Amino acid sequence: MAKKIMENQNSQAAGALDPEMRALGMIETRGLVACIEAADAMAKAANIALTQRRAIGGGYMTIMVRGDVGAVRTALEAGAKAAKLVGEVESVKMLPNTNLMVEDLLPEIIV
């Protein structure tokens, strides 16, 4: 997986995103503990890459993941279920094939 992430970062630097990493998944929670629980469950459930954890304000946190559509869907289901056990899940969303213009707004994959 680390090799795949490194290859993806190299292709991002060249302006292209690996087609297998095009899906973007997001879970928004209320509170850090639920966010961390979601991230842990997602990482364990599927072959995805964590891209960013973002504090929105008012206690809301968003965790973003990248991967292929099936892996992101599986990760989101596991992450939302785990986060609901310890806190509040505000929203869950998957963008299966993000537009290339949107790619500039999205964070790079964390190694």
Short mmCIF file of N, CA and C in Angstrom, two decimals, residues 14-64:
data_model
loop_
_atom_site.label_atom_id
_atom_site.label_comp_id
_atom_site.label_asym_id
_atom_site.label_seq_id
_atom_site.Cartn_x
_atom_site.Cartn_y
_atom_site.Cartn_z
N ALA A 14 2.75 15.25 -11.04
CA ALA A 14 2.77 15.41 -12.48
C ALA A 14 1.44 15.93 -13.02
N GLY A 15 0.45 16.12 -12.14
CA GLY A 15 -0.82 16.69 -12.55
C GLY A 15 -1.90 15.67 -12.83
N ALA A 16 -1.63 14.39 -12.63
CA ALA A 16 -2.62 13.35 -12.89
C ALA A 16 -2.83 12.53 -11.62
N LEU A 17 -4.07 12.11 -11.40
CA LEU A 17 -4.38 11.29 -10.24
C LEU A 17 -4.63 9.87 -10.69
N ASP A 18 -4.06 8.92 -9.98
CA ASP A 18 -4.24 7.51 -10.26
C ASP A 18 -5.74 7.21 -10.32
N PRO A 19 -6.22 6.62 -11.41
CA PRO A 19 -7.65 6.33 -11.52
C PRO A 19 -8.18 5.45 -10.38
N GLU A 20 -7.31 4.63 -9.79
CA GLU A 20 -7.74 3.78 -8.69
C GLU A 20 -7.89 4.55 -7.39
N MET A 21 -7.46 5.79 -7.35
CA MET A 21 -7.57 6.60 -6.13
C MET A 21 -8.50 7.79 -6.35
N ARG A 22 -9.37 7.73 -7.34
CA ARG A 22 -10.21 8.88 -7.71
C ARG A 22 -11.38 9.10 -6.76
N ALA A 23 -11.89 8.05 -6.12
CA ALA A 23 -13.04 8.23 -5.23
C ALA A 23 -12.62 8.95 -3.95
N LEU A 24 -13.47 9.86 -3.53
CA LEU A 24 -13.23 10.63 -2.30
C LEU A 24 -14.37 10.33 -1.33
N GLY A 25 -14.01 9.95 -0.11
CA GLY A 25 -15.02 9.70 0.91
C GLY A 25 -14.82 10.66 2.07
N MET A 26 -15.93 11.13 2.65
CA MET A 26 -15.87 12.08 3.75
C MET A 26 -16.86 11.68 4.83
N ILE A 27 -16.42 11.76 6.06
CA ILE A 27 -17.30 11.59 7.21
C ILE A 27 -17.14 12.81 8.09
N GLU A 28 -18.26 13.44 8.40
CA GLU A 28 -18.25 14.59 9.29
C GLU A 28 -18.85 14.17 10.62
N THR A 29 -18.11 14.42 11.69
CA THR A 29 -18.55 14.03 13.03
C THR A 29 -18.59 15.25 13.94
N ARG A 30 -19.23 15.07 15.05
CA ARG A 30 -19.18 16.10 16.08
C ARG A 30 -18.25 15.57 17.16
N GLY A 31 -17.06 16.13 17.24
CA GLY A 31 -16.08 15.73 18.23
C GLY A 31 -14.91 14.97 17.64
N LEU A 32 -13.77 15.14 18.27
CA LEU A 32 -12.52 14.52 17.82
C LEU A 32 -12.51 13.01 18.01
N VAL A 33 -13.05 12.54 19.13
CA VAL A 33 -13.02 11.10 19.42
C VAL A 33 -13.77 10.31 18.34
N ALA A 34 -14.94 10.78 17.96
CA ALA A 34 -15.70 10.09 16.92
C ALA A 34 -14.95 10.13 15.58
N CYS A 35 -14.28 11.23 15.31
CA CYS A 35 -13.50 11.36 14.07
C CYS A 35 -12.34 10.36 14.04
N ILE A 36 -11.63 10.25 15.15
CA ILE A 36 -10.51 9.31 15.22
C ILE A 36 -11.02 7.87 15.14
N GLU A 37 -12.13 7.60 15.78
CA GLU A 37 -12.73 6.25 15.71
C GLU A 37 -13.11 5.91 14.27
N ALA A 38 -13.68 6.87 13.57
CA ALA A 38 -14.05 6.65 12.16
C ALA A 38 -12.81 6.39 11.32
N ALA A 39 -11.77 7.19 11.51
CA ALA A 39 -10.54 7.03 10.73
C ALA A 39 -9.91 5.66 10.98
N ASP A 40 -9.88 5.24 12.23
CA ASP A 40 -9.30 3.93 12.58
C ASP A 40 -10.09 2.81 11.92
N ALA A 41 -11.40 2.87 12.00
CA ALA A 41 -12.24 1.82 11.42
C ALA A 41 -12.10 1.80 9.89
N MET A 42 -12.03 2.97 9.26
CA MET A 42 -11.89 3.02 7.81
C MET A 42 -10.57 2.42 7.35
N ALA A 43 -9.50 2.77 8.06
CA ALA A 43 -8.18 2.26 7.69
C ALA A 43 -8.09 0.75 7.85
N LYS A 44 -8.79 0.21 8.83
CA LYS A 44 -8.78 -1.24 9.07
C LYS A 44 -9.70 -1.99 8.12
N ALA A 45 -10.76 -1.34 7.63
CA ALA A 45 -11.78 -2.02 6.85
C ALA A 45 -11.45 -2.15 5.36
N ALA A 46 -10.67 -1.23 4.82
CA ALA A 46 -10.46 -1.24 3.38
C ALA A 46 -9.10 -0.64 3.02
N ASN A 47 -8.70 -0.90 1.79
CA ASN A 47 -7.43 -0.38 1.27
C ASN A 47 -7.65 1.05 0.77
N ILE A 48 -7.64 1.98 1.70
CA ILE A 48 -7.83 3.40 1.38
C ILE A 48 -6.64 4.18 1.90
N ALA A 49 -6.58 5.43 1.51
CA ALA A 49 -5.53 6.33 2.01
C ALA A 49 -6.21 7.48 2.72
N LEU A 50 -5.80 7.75 3.95
CA LEU A 50 -6.31 8.90 4.68
C LEU A 50 -5.69 10.15 4.08
N THR A 51 -6.51 11.14 3.74
CA THR A 51 -5.96 12.34 3.13
C THR A 51 -5.88 13.50 4.11
N GLN A 52 -6.93 13.67 4.91
CA GLN A 52 -6.89 14.81 5.83
C GLN A 52 -7.97 14.70 6.90
N ARG A 53 -7.66 15.29 8.04
CA ARG A 53 -8.64 15.51 9.10
C ARG A 53 -8.75 17.01 9.21
N ARG A 54 -9.94 17.52 9.11
CA ARG A 54 -10.13 18.97 9.11
C ARG A 54 -11.11 19.37 10.21
N ALA A 55 -10.69 20.32 11.06
CA ALA A 55 -11.58 20.88 12.08
C ALA A 55 -12.36 22.01 11.43
N ILE A 56 -13.67 21.92 11.48
CA ILE A 56 -14.51 22.90 10.82
C ILE A 56 -14.90 24.03 11.76
N GLY A 57 -15.04 23.71 13.02
CA GLY A 57 -15.47 24.69 14.02
C GLY A 57 -16.70 24.18 14.73
N GLY A 58 -16.91 24.65 15.93
CA GLY A 58 -18.07 24.22 16.70
C GLY A 58 -18.01 22.75 17.08
N GLY A 59 -16.83 22.18 17.07
CA GLY A 59 -16.67 20.77 17.42
C GLY A 59 -16.83 19.81 16.26
N TYR A 60 -17.10 20.33 15.06
CA TYR A 60 -17.26 19.46 13.90
C TYR A 60 -15.91 19.13 13.27
N MET A 61 -15.74 17.86 12.92
CA MET A 61 -14.50 17.39 12.32
C MET A 61 -14.87 16.59 11.07
N THR A 62 -14.03 16.69 10.05
CA THR A 62 -14.23 15.91 8.83
C THR A 62 -12.97 15.11 8.56
N ILE A 63 -13.14 13.83 8.26
CA ILE A 63 -12.03 12.98 7.85
C ILE A 63 -12.26 12.62 6.39
N MET A 64 -11.21 12.74 5.57
CA MET A 64 -11.31 12.44 4.15
C MET A 64 -10.41 11.28 3.79
#
